[in-house]
Short mmCIF file of C-alpha atoms and ligand atoms in Angstrom, two decimals:
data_model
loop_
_atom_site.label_atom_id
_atom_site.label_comp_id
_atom_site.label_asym_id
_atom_site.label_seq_id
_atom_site.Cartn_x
_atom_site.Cartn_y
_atom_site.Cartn_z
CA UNK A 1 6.99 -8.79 -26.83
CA UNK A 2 4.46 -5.90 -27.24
CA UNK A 3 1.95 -7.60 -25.45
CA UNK A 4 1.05 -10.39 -22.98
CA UNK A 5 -1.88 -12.92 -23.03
CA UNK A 6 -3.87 -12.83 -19.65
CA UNK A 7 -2.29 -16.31 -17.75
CA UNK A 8 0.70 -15.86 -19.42
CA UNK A 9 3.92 -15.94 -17.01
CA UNK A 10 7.16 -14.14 -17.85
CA UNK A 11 9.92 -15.52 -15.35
CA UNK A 12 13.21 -13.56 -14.45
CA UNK A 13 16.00 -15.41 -17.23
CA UNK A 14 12.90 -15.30 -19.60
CA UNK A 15 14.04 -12.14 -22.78
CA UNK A 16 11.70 -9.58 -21.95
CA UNK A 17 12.37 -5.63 -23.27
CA UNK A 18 14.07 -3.06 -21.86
CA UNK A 19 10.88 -1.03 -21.05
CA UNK A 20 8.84 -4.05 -19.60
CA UNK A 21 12.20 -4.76 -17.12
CA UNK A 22 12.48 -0.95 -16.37
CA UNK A 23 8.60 -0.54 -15.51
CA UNK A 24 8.39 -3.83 -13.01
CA UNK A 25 11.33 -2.23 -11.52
CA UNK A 26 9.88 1.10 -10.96
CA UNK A 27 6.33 -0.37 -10.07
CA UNK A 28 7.68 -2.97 -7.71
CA UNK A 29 10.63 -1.08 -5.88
CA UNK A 30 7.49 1.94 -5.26
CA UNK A 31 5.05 -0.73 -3.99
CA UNK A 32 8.06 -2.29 -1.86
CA UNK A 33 8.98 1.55 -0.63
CA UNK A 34 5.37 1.82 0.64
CA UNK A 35 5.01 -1.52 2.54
CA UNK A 36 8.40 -0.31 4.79
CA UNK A 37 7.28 3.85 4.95
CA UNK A 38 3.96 2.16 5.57
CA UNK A 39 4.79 0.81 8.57
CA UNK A 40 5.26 4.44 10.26
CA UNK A 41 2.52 6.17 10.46
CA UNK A 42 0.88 2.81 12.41
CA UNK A 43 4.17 1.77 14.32
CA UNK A 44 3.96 5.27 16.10
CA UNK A 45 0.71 3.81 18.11
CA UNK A 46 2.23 0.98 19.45
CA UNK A 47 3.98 2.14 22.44
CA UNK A 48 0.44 3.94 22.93
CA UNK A 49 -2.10 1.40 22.04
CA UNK A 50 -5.15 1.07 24.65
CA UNK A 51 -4.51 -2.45 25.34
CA UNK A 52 -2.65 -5.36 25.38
CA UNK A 53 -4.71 -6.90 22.80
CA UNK A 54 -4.76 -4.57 20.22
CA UNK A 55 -0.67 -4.14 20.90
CA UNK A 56 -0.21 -7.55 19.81
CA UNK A 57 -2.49 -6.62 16.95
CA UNK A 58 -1.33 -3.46 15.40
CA UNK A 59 2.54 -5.20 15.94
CA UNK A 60 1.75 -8.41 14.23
CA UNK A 61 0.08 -6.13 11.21
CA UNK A 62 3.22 -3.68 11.25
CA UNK A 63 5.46 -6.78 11.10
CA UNK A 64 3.53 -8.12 8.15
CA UNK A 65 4.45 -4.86 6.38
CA UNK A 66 7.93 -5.70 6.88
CA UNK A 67 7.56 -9.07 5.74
CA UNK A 68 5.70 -7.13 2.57
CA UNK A 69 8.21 -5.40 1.78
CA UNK A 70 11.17 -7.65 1.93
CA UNK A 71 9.13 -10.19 -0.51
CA UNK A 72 8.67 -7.38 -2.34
CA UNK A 73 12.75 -6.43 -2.89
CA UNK A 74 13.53 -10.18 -3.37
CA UNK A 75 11.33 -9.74 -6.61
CA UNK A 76 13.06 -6.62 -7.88
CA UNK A 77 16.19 -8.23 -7.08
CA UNK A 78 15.41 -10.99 -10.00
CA UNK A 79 15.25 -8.59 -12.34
CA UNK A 80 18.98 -7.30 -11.63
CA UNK A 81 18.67 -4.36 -8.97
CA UNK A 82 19.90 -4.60 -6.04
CA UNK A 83 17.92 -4.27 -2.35
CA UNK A 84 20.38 -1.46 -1.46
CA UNK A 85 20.37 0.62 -4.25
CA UNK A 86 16.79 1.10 -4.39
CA UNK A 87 16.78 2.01 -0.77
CA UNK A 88 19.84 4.51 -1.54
CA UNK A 89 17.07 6.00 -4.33
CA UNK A 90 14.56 6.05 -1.75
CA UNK A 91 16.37 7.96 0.36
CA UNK A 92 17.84 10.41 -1.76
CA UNK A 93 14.25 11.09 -2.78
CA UNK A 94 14.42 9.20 -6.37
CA UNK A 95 12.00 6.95 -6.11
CA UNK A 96 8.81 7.18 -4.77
CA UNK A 97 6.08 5.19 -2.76
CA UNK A 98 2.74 5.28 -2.17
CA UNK A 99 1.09 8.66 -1.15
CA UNK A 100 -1.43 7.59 1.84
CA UNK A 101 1.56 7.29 3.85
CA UNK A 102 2.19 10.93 4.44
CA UNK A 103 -0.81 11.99 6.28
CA UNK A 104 -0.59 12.19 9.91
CA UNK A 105 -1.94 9.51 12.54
CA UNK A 106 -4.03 11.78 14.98
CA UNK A 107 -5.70 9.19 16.92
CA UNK A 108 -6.07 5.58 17.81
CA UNK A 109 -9.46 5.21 15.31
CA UNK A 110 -6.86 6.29 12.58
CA UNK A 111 -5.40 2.92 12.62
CA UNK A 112 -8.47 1.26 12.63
CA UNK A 113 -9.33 3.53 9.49
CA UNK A 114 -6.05 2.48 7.83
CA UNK A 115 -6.92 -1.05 8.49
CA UNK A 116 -10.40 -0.56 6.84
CA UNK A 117 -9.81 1.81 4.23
CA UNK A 118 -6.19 1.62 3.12
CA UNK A 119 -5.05 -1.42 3.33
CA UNK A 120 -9.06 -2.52 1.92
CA UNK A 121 -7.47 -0.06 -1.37
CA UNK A 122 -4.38 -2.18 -1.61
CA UNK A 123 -6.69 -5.02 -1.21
CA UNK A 124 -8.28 -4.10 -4.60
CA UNK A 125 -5.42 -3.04 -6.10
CA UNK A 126 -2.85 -6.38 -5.40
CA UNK A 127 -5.80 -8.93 -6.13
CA UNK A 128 -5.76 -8.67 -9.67
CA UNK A 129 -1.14 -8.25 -9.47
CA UNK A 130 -1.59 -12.06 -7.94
CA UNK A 131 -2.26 -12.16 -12.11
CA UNK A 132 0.45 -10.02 -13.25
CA UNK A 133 2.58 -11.24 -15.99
CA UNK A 134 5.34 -11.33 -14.24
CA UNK A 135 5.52 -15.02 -12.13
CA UNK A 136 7.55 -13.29 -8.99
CA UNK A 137 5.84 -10.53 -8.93
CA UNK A 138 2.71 -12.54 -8.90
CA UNK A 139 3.60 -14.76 -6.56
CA UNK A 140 4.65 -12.92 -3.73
CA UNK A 141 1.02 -10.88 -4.03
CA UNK A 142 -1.02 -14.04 -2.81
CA UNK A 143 0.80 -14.03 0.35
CA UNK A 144 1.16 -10.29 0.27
CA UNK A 145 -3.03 -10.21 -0.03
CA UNK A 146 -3.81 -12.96 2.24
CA UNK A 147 -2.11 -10.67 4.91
CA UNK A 148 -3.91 -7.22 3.75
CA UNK A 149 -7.28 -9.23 4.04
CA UNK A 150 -6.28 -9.39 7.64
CA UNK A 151 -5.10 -6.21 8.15
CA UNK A 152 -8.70 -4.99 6.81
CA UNK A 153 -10.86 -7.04 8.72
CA UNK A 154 -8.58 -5.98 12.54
CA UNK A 155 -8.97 -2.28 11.08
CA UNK A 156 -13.22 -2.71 10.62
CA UNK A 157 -13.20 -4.85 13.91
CA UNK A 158 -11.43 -2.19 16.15
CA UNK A 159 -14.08 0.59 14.27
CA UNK A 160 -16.93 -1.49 15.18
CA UNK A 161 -15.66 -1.93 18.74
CA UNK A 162 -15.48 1.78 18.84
CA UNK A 163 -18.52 2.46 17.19
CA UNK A 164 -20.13 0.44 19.53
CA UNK A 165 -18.53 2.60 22.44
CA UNK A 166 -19.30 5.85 23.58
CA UNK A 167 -20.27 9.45 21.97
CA UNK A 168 -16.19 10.37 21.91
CA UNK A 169 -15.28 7.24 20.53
CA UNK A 170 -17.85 7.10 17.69
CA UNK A 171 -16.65 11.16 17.03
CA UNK A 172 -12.87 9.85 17.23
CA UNK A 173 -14.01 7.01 14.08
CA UNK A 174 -15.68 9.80 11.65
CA UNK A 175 -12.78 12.36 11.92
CA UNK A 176 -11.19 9.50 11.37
CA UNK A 177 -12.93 9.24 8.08
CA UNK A 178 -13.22 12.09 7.05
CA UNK A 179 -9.78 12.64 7.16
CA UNK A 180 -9.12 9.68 5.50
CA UNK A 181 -11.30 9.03 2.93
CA UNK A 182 -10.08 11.46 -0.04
CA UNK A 183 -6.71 10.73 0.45
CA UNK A 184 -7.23 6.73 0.28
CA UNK A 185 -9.20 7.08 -3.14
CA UNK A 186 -6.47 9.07 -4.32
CA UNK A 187 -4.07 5.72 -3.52
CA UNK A 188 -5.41 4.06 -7.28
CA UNK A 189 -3.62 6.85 -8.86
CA UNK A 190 -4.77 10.09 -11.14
CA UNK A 191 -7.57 9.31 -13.11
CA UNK A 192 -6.97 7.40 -16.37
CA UNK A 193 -6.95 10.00 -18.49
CA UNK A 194 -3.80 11.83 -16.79
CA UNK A 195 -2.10 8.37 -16.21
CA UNK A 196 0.44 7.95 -18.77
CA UNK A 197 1.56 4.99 -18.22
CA UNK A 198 -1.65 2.72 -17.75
CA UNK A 199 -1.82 1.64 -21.23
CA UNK A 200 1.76 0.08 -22.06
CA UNK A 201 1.05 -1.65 -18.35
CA UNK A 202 -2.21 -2.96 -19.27
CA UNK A 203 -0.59 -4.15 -22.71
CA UNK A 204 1.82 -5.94 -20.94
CA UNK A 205 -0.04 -7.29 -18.75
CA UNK A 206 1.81 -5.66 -15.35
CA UNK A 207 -1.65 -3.89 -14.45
CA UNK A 208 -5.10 -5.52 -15.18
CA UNK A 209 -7.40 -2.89 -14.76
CA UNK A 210 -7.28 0.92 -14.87
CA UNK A 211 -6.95 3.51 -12.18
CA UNK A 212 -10.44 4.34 -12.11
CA UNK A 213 -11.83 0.95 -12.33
CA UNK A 214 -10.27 -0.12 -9.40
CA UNK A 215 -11.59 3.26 -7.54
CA UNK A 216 -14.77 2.46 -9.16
CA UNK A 217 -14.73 -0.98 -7.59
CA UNK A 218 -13.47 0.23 -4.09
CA UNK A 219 -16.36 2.48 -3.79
CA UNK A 220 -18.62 0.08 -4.33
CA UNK A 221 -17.19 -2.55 -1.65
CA UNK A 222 -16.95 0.29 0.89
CA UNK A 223 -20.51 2.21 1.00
CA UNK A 224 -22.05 -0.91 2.31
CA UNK A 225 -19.50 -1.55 4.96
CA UNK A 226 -19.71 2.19 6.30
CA UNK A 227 -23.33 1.38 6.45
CA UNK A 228 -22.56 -1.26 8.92
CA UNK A 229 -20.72 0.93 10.71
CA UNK A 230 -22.78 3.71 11.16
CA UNK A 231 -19.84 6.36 9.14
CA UNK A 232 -21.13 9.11 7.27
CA UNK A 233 -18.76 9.50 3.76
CA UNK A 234 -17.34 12.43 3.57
CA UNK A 235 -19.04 12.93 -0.35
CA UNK A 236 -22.27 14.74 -1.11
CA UNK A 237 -21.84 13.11 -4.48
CA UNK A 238 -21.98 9.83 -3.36
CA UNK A 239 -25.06 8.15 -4.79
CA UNK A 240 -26.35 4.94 -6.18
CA UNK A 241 -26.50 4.81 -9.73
CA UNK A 242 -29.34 2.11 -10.51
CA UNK A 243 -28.41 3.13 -14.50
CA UNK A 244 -24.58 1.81 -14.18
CA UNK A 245 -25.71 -0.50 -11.46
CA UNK A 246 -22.62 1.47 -9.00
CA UNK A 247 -21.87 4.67 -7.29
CA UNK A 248 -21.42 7.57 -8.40
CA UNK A 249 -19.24 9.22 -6.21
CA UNK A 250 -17.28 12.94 -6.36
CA UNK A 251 -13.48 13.81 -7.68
CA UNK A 252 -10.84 14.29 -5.10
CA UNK A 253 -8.70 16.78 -5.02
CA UNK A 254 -5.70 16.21 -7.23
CA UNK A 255 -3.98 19.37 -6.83
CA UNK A 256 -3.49 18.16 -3.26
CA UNK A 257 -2.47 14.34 -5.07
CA UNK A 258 0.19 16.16 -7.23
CA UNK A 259 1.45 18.54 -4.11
CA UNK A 260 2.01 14.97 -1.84
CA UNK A 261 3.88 12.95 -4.39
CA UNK A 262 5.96 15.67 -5.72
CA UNK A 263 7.14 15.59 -1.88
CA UNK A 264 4.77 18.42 0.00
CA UNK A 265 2.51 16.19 2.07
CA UNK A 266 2.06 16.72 5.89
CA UNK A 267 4.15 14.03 6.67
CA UNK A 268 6.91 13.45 3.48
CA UNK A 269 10.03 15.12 5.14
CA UNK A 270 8.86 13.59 8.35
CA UNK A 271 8.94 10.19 6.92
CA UNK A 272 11.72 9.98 4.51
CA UNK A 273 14.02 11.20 7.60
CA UNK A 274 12.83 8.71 9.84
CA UNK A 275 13.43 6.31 7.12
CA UNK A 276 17.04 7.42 6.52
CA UNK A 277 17.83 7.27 10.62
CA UNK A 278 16.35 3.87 10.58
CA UNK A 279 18.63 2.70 7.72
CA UNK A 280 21.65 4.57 9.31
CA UNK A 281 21.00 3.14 12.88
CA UNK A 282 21.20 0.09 11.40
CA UNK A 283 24.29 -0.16 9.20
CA UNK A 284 25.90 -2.41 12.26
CA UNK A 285 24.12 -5.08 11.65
CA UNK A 286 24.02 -5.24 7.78
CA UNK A 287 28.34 -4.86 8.78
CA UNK A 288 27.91 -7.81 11.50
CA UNK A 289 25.04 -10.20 8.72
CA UNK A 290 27.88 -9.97 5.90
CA UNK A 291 30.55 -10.77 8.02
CA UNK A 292 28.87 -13.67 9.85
CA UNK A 293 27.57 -14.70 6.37
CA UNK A 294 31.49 -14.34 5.31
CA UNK A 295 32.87 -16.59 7.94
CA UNK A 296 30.23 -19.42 7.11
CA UNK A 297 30.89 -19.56 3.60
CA UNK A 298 34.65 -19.76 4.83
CA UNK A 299 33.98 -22.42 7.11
CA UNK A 300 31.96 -24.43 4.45
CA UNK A 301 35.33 -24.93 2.17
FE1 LIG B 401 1.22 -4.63 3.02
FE1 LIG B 402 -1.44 -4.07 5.03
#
């Protein structure tokens, strides 16, 4: 198998080679890593959230996350991991997951600005995955994006409400943004040039477009929408192109990219421990789950 047809479905007991079974693995234990480290930087607002109504809002979106990420394991599972070894590998700082998720969450607009602009990135990156070659993978990604499409639309709905607000609130969106923005186009990855990896993924038919298409095409959904809102960009670069019919827009900083997933973001040490006390608090009940689970089973003979 050196390549894959576009439609065409590998399924776990299907042969497939080493390398193809290896880079799932890697790709979809990291995207399952991020929907559960994901879930931090939000889940520290909800005890603090300005009202019941967006409570119930941010915790329904954090729990979705969850939900993400456990659909997310069950497909690395079928190709012969195991749920708690990747999270040992997580853990011990082998594996990695997305790098969005270790900037700090300054203010309440911040989650409206994840809403809008990070989870509307994962948006346009897991669309074209509910097309990946590989059928669980695929398959868990239209739930997985019919979720994110809410997630994005509570996110612009709590900046508009804001927006619409008063002079501290509107200030409270565009730091927001401006903190934001760089760091969520550097979520498609280093440009496609520096990505080693893209074109043995595209061949196989894992990924369906390139890093920088999928920036490309982010950029272009997201200029009008700040429009709406009344959010300046933080890029003087950013500009129409009536020639390629997009934007042209500026190059982040990837020295910063390289220093945050090589573990020296604001937030990475912060995270990962949290992560670990989280999985240690919790060893009772994975004890108590087996041994319930054991007792059925013995009761079913
Ligand atoms: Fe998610
Ligand atoms: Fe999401």
């Amino acid at each position: 198998m050196a390549s894959t047809a576009v439609g065409e479905r590998v399924e776990p007991r299907d042969p497939m080679p080493d390398g193809y079974r290896s880079t799932l693995i890697r790709q979809i234990s990291q995207h399952a890593h991020s929907e559960i480290i994901g879930m931090q930087p939000e889940g520290s607002w909800l005890t603090r959230a300005p009202s019941l109504r967006r409570k119930a809002i941010l915790m329904a979106k954090v729990q979705d996350e969850a939900g993400h990420g456990i659909y997310l394991y069950s497909a690395a599972e079928t190709l012969g991991v195991d749920r708690s070894e990747l999270t040992a590998k997580l853990i011990a700082g082998q594996q990695k997951y997305s790098s969005i998720f270790n900037y700090p969450t300054l203010s309440f607009a911040d989650v409206g600005v994840i809403g809008w602009l990070v989870d509307g990135a994962a948006i346009c990156n897991q669309v074209p995955l509910c097309r990946s070659s590989y059928g669980p993978y695929a398959r868990a990604m239209i739930r997985v994006c019919k979720e994110e499409s809410f997630h994005q639309r509570q996110g612009f709905e709590l900046l508009l409400t804001m927006m619409r607000g008063t002079d501290a609130q509107r200030a409270m969106v565009q730091d927001a943004v401006d903190r934001w923005w760089w760091p969520t186009l550097m979520m498609f990855g280093p440009p496609d040039d520096q990505s080693p990896n893209t074109e043995q993924s595209m061949a196989w038919g894992i990924k369906r477009h390139t890093n920088d298409e999928l920036r490309q095409r982010f950029v272009d959904m997201t200029v009008p929408q700040a429009e709406v809102l009344g959010v300046h960009l933080p890029d003087p670069d950013l500009a129409w192109n009536e020639g390629r019919g997009c934007y042209d827009f500026g190059a982040p900083d990837w020295s910063e990219f390289f220093a945050v997933i090589g573990g020296n973001g604001p937030c990475n040490a912060e995270r990962l421990a949290t992560r670990k006390a989280a999985h240690d608090d919790g060893a009772w009940v994975r004890e108590a789950a087996l041994a319930h689970a054991r007792r059925i089973a013995g009761e079913d003979r």
